[in-house]
PDB file of C-alpha atoms in Angstrom:
ATOM      1  CA  MET A 803      -4.270 -31.102  12.598  1.00  0.00           C
ATOM      2  CA  THR A 804      -2.127 -32.135  15.533  1.00  0.00           C
ATOM      3  CA  LYS A 805      -0.838 -29.719  18.153  1.00  0.00           C
ATOM      4  CA  ASN A 806       2.658 -29.858  16.652  1.00  0.00           C
ATOM      5  CA  SER A 807       1.318 -29.129  13.158  1.00  0.00           C
ATOM      6  CA  LYS A 808      -0.624 -26.117  14.428  1.00  0.00           C
ATOM      7  CA  THR A 809       2.419 -24.877  16.314  1.00  0.00           C
ATOM      8  CA  TRP A 810       4.587 -25.117  13.208  1.00  0.00           C
ATOM      9  CA  LEU A 811       1.894 -23.377  11.177  1.00  0.00           C
ATOM     10  CA  ALA A 812       1.895 -20.413  13.573  1.00  0.00           C
ATOM     11  CA  VAL A 813       5.702 -20.300  13.733  1.00  0.00           C
ATOM     12  CA  ALA A 814       6.100 -20.541   9.947  1.00  0.00           C
ATOM     13  CA  ILE A 815       3.609 -17.752   9.280  1.00  0.00           C
ATOM     14  CA  GLY A 816       5.141 -15.544  11.944  1.00  0.00           C
ATOM     15  CA  ALA A 817       8.699 -16.084  10.747  1.00  0.00           C
ATOM     16  CA  ALA A 818       7.790 -15.538   7.084  1.00  0.00           C
ATOM     17  CA  VAL A 819       5.960 -12.264   7.770  1.00  0.00           C
ATOM     18  CA  ILE A 820       8.730 -10.869   9.978  1.00  0.00           C
ATOM     19  CA  ILE A 821      11.557 -11.833   7.605  1.00  0.00           C
ATOM     20  CA  ILE A 822       9.818 -10.476   4.486  1.00  0.00           C
ATOM     21  CA  ASP A 823       8.791  -7.310   6.319  1.00  0.00           C
ATOM     22  CA  GLN A 824      12.257  -6.561   7.685  1.00  0.00           C
ATOM     23  CA  VAL A 825      14.057  -7.372   4.421  1.00  0.00           C
ATOM     24  CA  LEU A 826      11.768  -4.978   2.540  1.00  0.00           C
ATOM     25  CA  LYS A 827      12.131  -2.229   5.134  1.00  0.00           C
ATOM     26  CA  ILE A 828      15.916  -2.425   5.317  1.00  0.00           C
ATOM     27  CA  TRP A 829      16.172  -2.497   1.514  1.00  0.00           C
ATOM     28  CA  VAL A 830      13.917   0.527   1.101  1.00  0.00           C
ATOM     29  CA  LYS A 831      15.564   2.459   3.933  1.00  0.00           C
ATOM     30  CA  THR A 832      19.069   1.927   2.566  1.00  0.00           C
ATOM     31  CA  SER A 833      18.153   2.336  -1.116  1.00  0.00           C
ATOM     32  CA  PHE A 834      15.601   5.182  -1.182  1.00  0.00           C
ATOM     33  CA  TYR A 835      15.966   8.687   0.175  1.00  0.00           C
ATOM     34  CA  TRP A 836      13.227   9.923   2.474  1.00  0.00           C
ATOM     35  CA  GLY A 837      10.184  10.776   0.367  1.00  0.00           C
ATOM     36  CA  GLU A 838      11.466   9.147  -2.837  1.00  0.00           C
ATOM     37  CA  ASP A 839       8.741   7.709  -5.051  1.00  0.00           C
ATOM     38  CA  TYR A 840       9.337   4.965  -7.617  1.00  0.00           C
ATOM     39  CA  GLU A 841       6.452   4.254  -9.997  1.00  0.00           C
ATOM     40  CA  ILE A 842       6.135   0.571 -10.850  1.00  0.00           C
ATOM     41  CA  ALA A 843       2.708   1.098 -12.445  1.00  0.00           C
ATOM     42  CA  SER A 844       0.291   4.000 -12.514  1.00  0.00           C
ATOM     43  CA  TRP A 845      -1.620   2.338  -9.677  1.00  0.00           C
ATOM     44  CA  PHE A 846       1.361   0.974  -7.694  1.00  0.00           C
ATOM     45  CA  HIS A 847       4.289   2.971  -6.320  1.00  0.00           C
ATOM     46  CA  LEU A 848       7.115   2.378  -3.888  1.00  0.00           C
ATOM     47  CA  ARG A 849       7.255   5.504  -1.742  1.00  0.00           C
ATOM     48  CA  PHE A 850       9.615   5.686   1.225  1.00  0.00           C
ATOM     49  CA  ILE A 851       8.111   7.442   4.216  1.00  0.00           C
ATOM     50  CA  GLN A 852       8.496   7.052   7.966  1.00  0.00           C
ATOM     51  CA  ASN A 853       5.910   7.597  10.655  1.00  0.00           C
ATOM     52  CA  ASN A 854       5.559   7.635  14.416  1.00  0.00           C
ATOM     53  CA  GLY A 855       2.156   6.033  14.427  1.00  0.00           C
ATOM     54  CA  MET A 856       0.206   2.898  13.816  1.00  0.00           C
ATOM     55  CA  ALA A 857      -0.934   1.241  10.596  1.00  0.00           C
ATOM     56  CA  PHE A 858      -1.347   3.533   7.586  1.00  0.00           C
ATOM     57  CA  GLY A 859       0.334   6.436   9.372  1.00  0.00           C
ATOM     58  CA  MET A 860      -2.304   6.908  12.084  1.00  0.00           C
ATOM     59  CA  GLU A 861      -1.063   8.352  15.352  1.00  0.00           C
ATOM     60  CA  ILE A 862      -2.350   8.064  18.921  1.00  0.00           C
ATOM     61  CA  GLY A 863      -0.511   9.177  22.018  1.00  0.00           C
ATOM     62  CA  SER A 864       3.226   9.374  22.513  1.00  0.00           C
ATOM     63  CA  LYS A 865       5.829   7.318  20.685  1.00  0.00           C
ATOM     64  CA  LEU A 866       6.752   5.351  23.815  1.00  0.00           C
ATOM     65  CA  PHE A 867       3.075   4.642  24.512  1.00  0.00           C
ATOM     66  CA  LEU A 868       2.604   3.291  20.987  1.00  0.00           C
ATOM     67  CA  THR A 869       5.613   0.999  21.278  1.00  0.00           C
ATOM     68  CA  LEU A 870       4.528  -0.351  24.665  1.00  0.00           C
ATOM     69  CA  PHE A 871       0.978  -0.771  23.354  1.00  0.00           C
ATOM     70  CA  ARG A 872       2.269  -2.849  20.443  1.00  0.00           C
ATOM     71  CA  ILE A 873       4.306  -5.028  22.815  1.00  0.00           C
ATOM     72  CA  ILE A 874       1.225  -5.677  24.966  1.00  0.00           C
ATOM     73  CA  VAL A 875      -0.849  -6.568  21.881  1.00  0.00           C
ATOM     74  CA  VAL A 876       1.790  -8.980  20.570  1.00  0.00           C
ATOM     75  CA  THR A 877       2.221 -10.603  23.992  1.00  0.00           C
ATOM     76  CA  GLY A 878      -1.530 -11.132  24.193  1.00  0.00           C
ATOM     77  CA  CYS A 879      -1.659 -12.565  20.660  1.00  0.00           C
ATOM     78  CA  ILE A 880       1.181 -15.007  21.353  1.00  0.00           C
ATOM     79  CA  TRP A 881      -0.500 -16.146  24.566  1.00  0.00           C
ATOM     80  CA  PHE A 882      -3.764 -16.606  22.653  1.00  0.00           C
ATOM     81  CA  ILE A 883      -2.004 -18.607  19.930  1.00  0.00           C
ATOM     82  CA  THR A 884      -0.490 -20.967  22.514  1.00  0.00           C
ATOM     83  CA  LYS A 885      -3.991 -21.586  23.847  1.00  0.00           C
ATOM     84  CA  LEU A 886      -5.381 -22.164  20.366  1.00  0.00           C
ATOM     85  CA  VAL A 887      -2.776 -24.723  19.303  1.00  0.00           C
ATOM     86  CA  SER A 888      -3.431 -26.762  22.437  1.00  0.00           C
ATOM     87  CA  LYS A 889      -7.141 -27.102  21.657  1.00  0.00           C
ATOM     88  CA  PRO A 890      -7.966 -30.123  19.455  1.00  0.00           C
ATOM     89  CA  ASP A 891     -10.973 -28.367  17.877  1.00  0.00           C
ATOM     90  CA  SER A 892      -9.206 -25.077  17.021  1.00  0.00           C
ATOM     91  CA  LYS A 893      -9.298 -24.180  13.331  1.00  0.00           C
ATOM     92  CA  PRO A 894      -5.949 -23.832  11.463  1.00  0.00           C
ATOM     93  CA  GLY A 895      -7.321 -20.884   9.474  1.00  0.00           C
ATOM     94  CA  PHE A 896      -8.149 -19.003  12.667  1.00  0.00           C
ATOM     95  CA  ILE A 897      -4.666 -19.709  14.023  1.00  0.00           C
ATOM     96  CA  ALA A 898      -3.195 -18.425  10.755  1.00  0.00           C
ATOM     97  CA  CYS A 899      -5.158 -15.160  11.013  1.00  0.00           C
ATOM     98  CA  VAL A 900      -4.103 -14.516  14.603  1.00  0.00           C
ATOM     99  CA  SER A 901      -0.495 -15.355  13.663  1.00  0.00           C
ATOM    100  CA  LEU A 902      -0.607 -12.776  10.851  1.00  0.00           C
ATOM    101  CA  ILE A 903      -1.768 -10.111  13.299  1.00  0.00           C
ATOM    102  CA  ALA A 904       0.898 -10.986  15.882  1.00  0.00           C
ATOM    103  CA  ALA A 905       3.718 -11.154  13.335  1.00  0.00           C
ATOM    104  CA  GLY A 906       2.681  -7.882  11.692  1.00  0.00           C
ATOM    105  CA  ALA A 907       2.604  -6.068  15.006  1.00  0.00           C
ATOM    106  CA  LEU A 908       5.977  -7.565  15.937  1.00  0.00           C
ATOM    107  CA  GLY A 909       7.469  -6.420  12.625  1.00  0.00           C
ATOM    108  CA  ASN A 910       6.544  -2.807  13.391  1.00  0.00           C
ATOM    109  CA  ILE A 911       7.808  -3.185  16.954  1.00  0.00           C
ATOM    110  CA  PHE A 912      11.288  -3.958  15.613  1.00  0.00           C
ATOM    111  CA  ASP A 913      11.284  -0.602  13.787  1.00  0.00           C
ATOM    112  CA  CYS A 914      10.219   1.278  16.897  1.00  0.00           C
ATOM    113  CA  ILE A 915      12.685  -0.389  19.237  1.00  0.00           C
ATOM    114  CA  PHE A 916      15.821  -0.733  17.120  1.00  0.00           C
ATOM    115  CA  TYR A 917      15.802   1.441  13.997  1.00  0.00           C
ATOM    116  CA  GLY A 918      16.516   4.678  15.840  1.00  0.00           C
ATOM    117  CA  GLU A 919      19.649   3.115  17.320  1.00  0.00           C
ATOM    118  CA  ILE A 920      21.092   1.421  14.225  1.00  0.00           C
ATOM    119  CA  PHE A 921      20.250   3.838  11.377  1.00  0.00           C
ATOM    120  CA  ASN A 922      21.006   7.466  10.657  1.00  0.00           C
ATOM    121  CA  ASN A 923      18.297   9.616   9.107  1.00  0.00           C
ATOM    122  CA  PRO A 924      19.860  11.923   6.499  1.00  0.00           C
ATOM    123  CA  LEU A 925      18.048  14.560   4.474  1.00  0.00           C
ATOM    124  CA  PRO A 926      17.327  13.855   0.781  1.00  0.00           C
ATOM    125  CA  PRO A 927      18.933  12.960  -1.546  1.00  0.00           C
ATOM    126  CA  GLU A 928      21.159  10.906   0.796  1.00  0.00           C
ATOM    127  CA  VAL A 929      19.975   7.469   1.865  1.00  0.00           C
ATOM    128  CA  ALA A 930      20.180   5.998   5.355  1.00  0.00           C
ATOM    129  CA  THR A 931      23.054   3.771   6.425  1.00  0.00           C
ATOM    130  CA  PHE A 932      23.771   1.510   9.359  1.00  0.00           C
ATOM    131  CA  VAL A 933      25.615   3.235  12.213  1.00  0.00           C
ATOM    132  CA  PRO A 934      27.238   1.944  15.408  1.00  0.00           C
ATOM    133  CA  TRP A 935      24.775   1.238  18.199  1.00  0.00           C
ATOM    134  CA  GLY A 936      23.800   4.431  19.992  1.00  0.00           C
ATOM    135  CA  HIS A 937      24.773   6.739  17.108  1.00  0.00           C
ATOM    136  CA  GLY A 938      21.437   6.626  15.318  1.00  0.00           C
ATOM    137  CA  TYR A 939      18.724   9.228  14.883  1.00  0.00           C
ATOM    138  CA  ALA A 940      16.701   8.291  18.011  1.00  0.00           C
ATOM    139  CA  SER A 941      16.930   6.476  21.317  1.00  0.00           C
ATOM    140  CA  LEU A 942      15.712   2.963  22.080  1.00  0.00           C
ATOM    141  CA  PHE A 943      11.917   2.551  21.650  1.00  0.00           C
ATOM    142  CA  HIS A 944      11.665   5.801  19.672  1.00  0.00           C
ATOM    143  CA  GLY A 945      12.448   4.674  16.125  1.00  0.00           C
ATOM    144  CA  MET A 946      10.129   5.419  13.209  1.00  0.00           C
ATOM    145  CA  VAL A 947       8.192   2.796  11.248  1.00  0.00           C
ATOM    146  CA  VAL A 948       9.197   2.392   7.592  1.00  0.00           C
ATOM    147  CA  ASP A 949       6.392   2.383   5.010  1.00  0.00           C
ATOM    148  CA  MET A 950       6.670   1.903   1.259  1.00  0.00           C
ATOM    149  CA  PHE A 951       3.543   0.576  -0.502  1.00  0.00           C
ATOM    150  CA  TYR A 952       1.391   3.217  -2.183  1.00  0.00           C
ATOM    151  CA  PHE A 953      -1.618   2.409  -4.366  1.00  0.00           C
ATOM    152  CA  PRO A 954      -3.119   5.513  -6.050  1.00  0.00           C
ATOM    153  CA  LEU A 955      -5.866   3.498  -7.675  1.00  0.00           C
ATOM    154  CA  ILE A 956      -8.076   6.461  -8.535  1.00  0.00           C
ATOM    155  CA  GLU A 957      -7.033  10.084  -8.966  1.00  0.00           C
ATOM    156  CA  PHE A 958      -8.940  13.001 -10.482  1.00  0.00           C
ATOM    157  CA  THR A 959      -9.674  16.695  -9.987  1.00  0.00           C
ATOM    158  CA  TRP A 960     -13.164  17.687  -8.904  1.00  0.00           C
ATOM    159  CA  PRO A 961     -14.943  20.037 -11.352  1.00  0.00           C
ATOM    160  CA  SER A 962     -14.635  23.660 -10.262  1.00  0.00           C
ATOM    161  CA  TRP A 963     -18.418  24.112 -10.073  1.00  0.00           C
ATOM    162  CA  ILE A 964     -18.826  21.591  -7.188  1.00  0.00           C
ATOM    163  CA  PRO A 965     -19.091  23.407  -3.824  1.00  0.00           C
ATOM    164  CA  LEU A 966     -16.354  22.903  -1.202  1.00  0.00           C
ATOM    165  CA  VAL A 967     -14.294  20.348  -3.190  1.00  0.00           C
ATOM    166  CA  GLY A 968     -14.274  22.047  -6.615  1.00  0.00           C
ATOM    167  CA  GLY A 969     -10.769  22.193  -8.100  1.00  0.00           C
ATOM    168  CA  LYS A 970      -9.310  19.875  -5.459  1.00  0.00           C
ATOM    169  CA  VAL A 971      -7.548  16.617  -6.303  1.00  0.00           C
ATOM    170  CA  PHE A 972      -9.171  13.411  -5.074  1.00  0.00           C
ATOM    171  CA  SER A 973      -7.121  10.244  -4.806  1.00  0.00           C
ATOM    172  CA  PHE A 974      -7.847   6.747  -3.555  1.00  0.00           C
ATOM    173  CA  PHE A 975      -6.019   4.968  -1.879  1.00  0.00           C
ATOM    174  CA  ASP A 976      -3.800   7.591  -0.155  1.00  0.00           C
ATOM    175  CA  PRO A 977      -2.235   5.832   2.862  1.00  0.00           C
ATOM    176  CA  VAL A 978       1.280   4.409   2.480  1.00  0.00           C
ATOM    177  CA  PHE A 979       1.821   1.147   4.356  1.00  0.00           C
ATOM    178  CA  ASN A 980       4.241  -1.744   4.787  1.00  0.00           C
ATOM    179  CA  PHE A 981       4.144  -5.537   4.642  1.00  0.00           C
ATOM    180  CA  ALA A 982       3.511  -5.802   8.402  1.00  0.00           C
ATOM    181  CA  ASP A 983       0.467  -3.515   8.107  1.00  0.00           C
ATOM    182  CA  ALA A 984      -0.840  -5.683   5.268  1.00  0.00           C
ATOM    183  CA  ALA A 985      -0.417  -8.856   7.361  1.00  0.00           C
ATOM    184  CA  ILE A 986      -2.309  -7.286  10.280  1.00  0.00           C
ATOM    185  CA  ASN A 987      -5.205  -6.209   8.089  1.00  0.00           C
ATOM    186  CA  VAL A 988      -5.403  -9.528   6.216  1.00  0.00           C
ATOM    187  CA  GLY A 989      -5.529 -11.288   9.592  1.00  0.00           C
ATOM    188  CA  PHE A 990      -8.320  -9.044  10.887  1.00  0.00           C
ATOM    189  CA  PHE A 991     -10.239  -9.326   7.607  1.00  0.00           C
ATOM    190  CA  GLY A 992      -9.969 -13.114   7.655  1.00  0.00           C
ATOM    191  CA  ILE A 993     -11.269 -13.299  11.227  1.00  0.00           C
ATOM    192  CA  ILE A 994     -14.193 -10.963  10.559  1.00  0.00           C
ATOM    193  CA  VAL A 995     -15.234 -12.698   7.326  1.00  0.00           C
ATOM    194  CA  PHE A 996     -14.616 -16.355   8.190  1.00  0.00           C
ATOM    195  CA  TYR A 997     -14.415 -16.662  11.978  1.00  0.00           C
ATOM    196  CA  ALA A 998     -16.734 -14.030  13.450  1.00  0.00           C
ATOM    197  CA  GLY A 999     -18.746 -16.843  15.014  1.00  0.00           C
ATOM    198  CA  ILE A1000     -15.733 -17.977  17.040  1.00  0.00           C
ATOM    199  CA  LEU A1001     -15.265 -14.495  18.460  1.00  0.00           C
ATOM    200  CA  GLY A1002     -18.955 -14.430  19.340  1.00  0.00           C
ATOM    201  CA  GLY A1003     -18.654 -17.673  21.288  1.00  0.00           C
ATOM    202  CA  LYS A1004     -20.403 -19.799  18.670  1.00  0.00           C
ATOM    203  CA  HIS A1005     -19.122 -23.228  17.681  1.00  0.00           C
ATOM    204  CA  ASP A1006     -19.527 -25.418  14.677  1.00  0.00           C
ATOM    205  CA  ALA A1007     -23.077 -26.773  14.675  1.00  0.00           C
ATOM    206  CA  GLY A1008     -21.966 -30.179  13.461  1.00  0.00           C
ATOM    207  CA  ALA A1009     -19.349 -30.442  16.189  1.00  0.00           C
ATOM    208  CA  ASP A1010     -21.930 -29.456  18.845  1.00  0.00           C
ATOM    209  CA  LYS A1011     -24.407 -32.062  17.574  1.00  0.00           C
ATOM    210  CA  GLU A1012     -21.725 -34.746  17.588  1.00  0.00           C
ATOM    211  CA  THR A1013     -20.764 -33.803  21.146  1.00  0.00           C
ATOM    212  CA  LYS A1014     -24.406 -33.967  22.296  1.00  0.00           C
ATOM    213  CA  ASP A1015     -24.961 -37.306  20.568  1.00  0.00           C
ATOM    214  CA  THR A1016     -21.849 -38.729  22.190  1.00  0.00           C
ATOM    215  CA  ALA A1017     -22.948 -37.483  25.580  1.00  0.00           C
ATOM    216  CA  LYS A1018     -26.369 -39.217  25.370  1.00  0.00           C
ATOM    217  CA  PRO A1019     -26.654 -42.408  27.394  1.00  0.00           C
ATOM    218  CA  ALA A1020     -26.971 -45.603  25.399  1.00  0.00           C
ATOM    219  CA  GLN A1021     -30.574 -46.609  24.753  1.00  0.00           C
ATOM    220  CA  LYS A1022     -31.670 -50.068  25.845  1.00  0.00           C
ATOM    221  CA  LYS A1023     -33.069 -52.163  23.039  1.00  0.00           C
TER     222      LYS A1023
END
């Protein structure tokens, strides 16, 4: 692929992830009340929650720290992508994975930066609405991330005779996440499974052999 093709690939993936993510979040936020659960199938629900943390509701540090951390990560990813597209031997699949990670992180950044300023945050059963700038539920950089995908694939109650967990309900998969989280994790998974060698500094063996062969001086006959 040419440099322009790789650039458009990264831009297209980034734009698609951000647009889909934000459309879903705004729809859920303005259509569901906080905590509402809509069962599409026994194993797939739409459940509107909000969190202050990272992917799957995890939390580290303060809200401002998390937002600034995300901005640093996205800036680094974008810089890395610009380096990748300029290299003739860079793999399009690797660029796609890094673009998924950057776009997913950027999608959650939008929530953190802007949602507190442009949305109210009513108690159930009311749903959120757009409000004039500055009249929202939080200040700039302190908005909450909207999550909605919930997959309770397995759920059962432990037999009462089992120590410690007897009588308790076990469910898998509990975390609620959004489209941006999914993009980030697909990107990481793709890199680990298909491009771990690149991260370790290894290159394609065939490409290395071709480079060495090219570099050899011509033999006299």
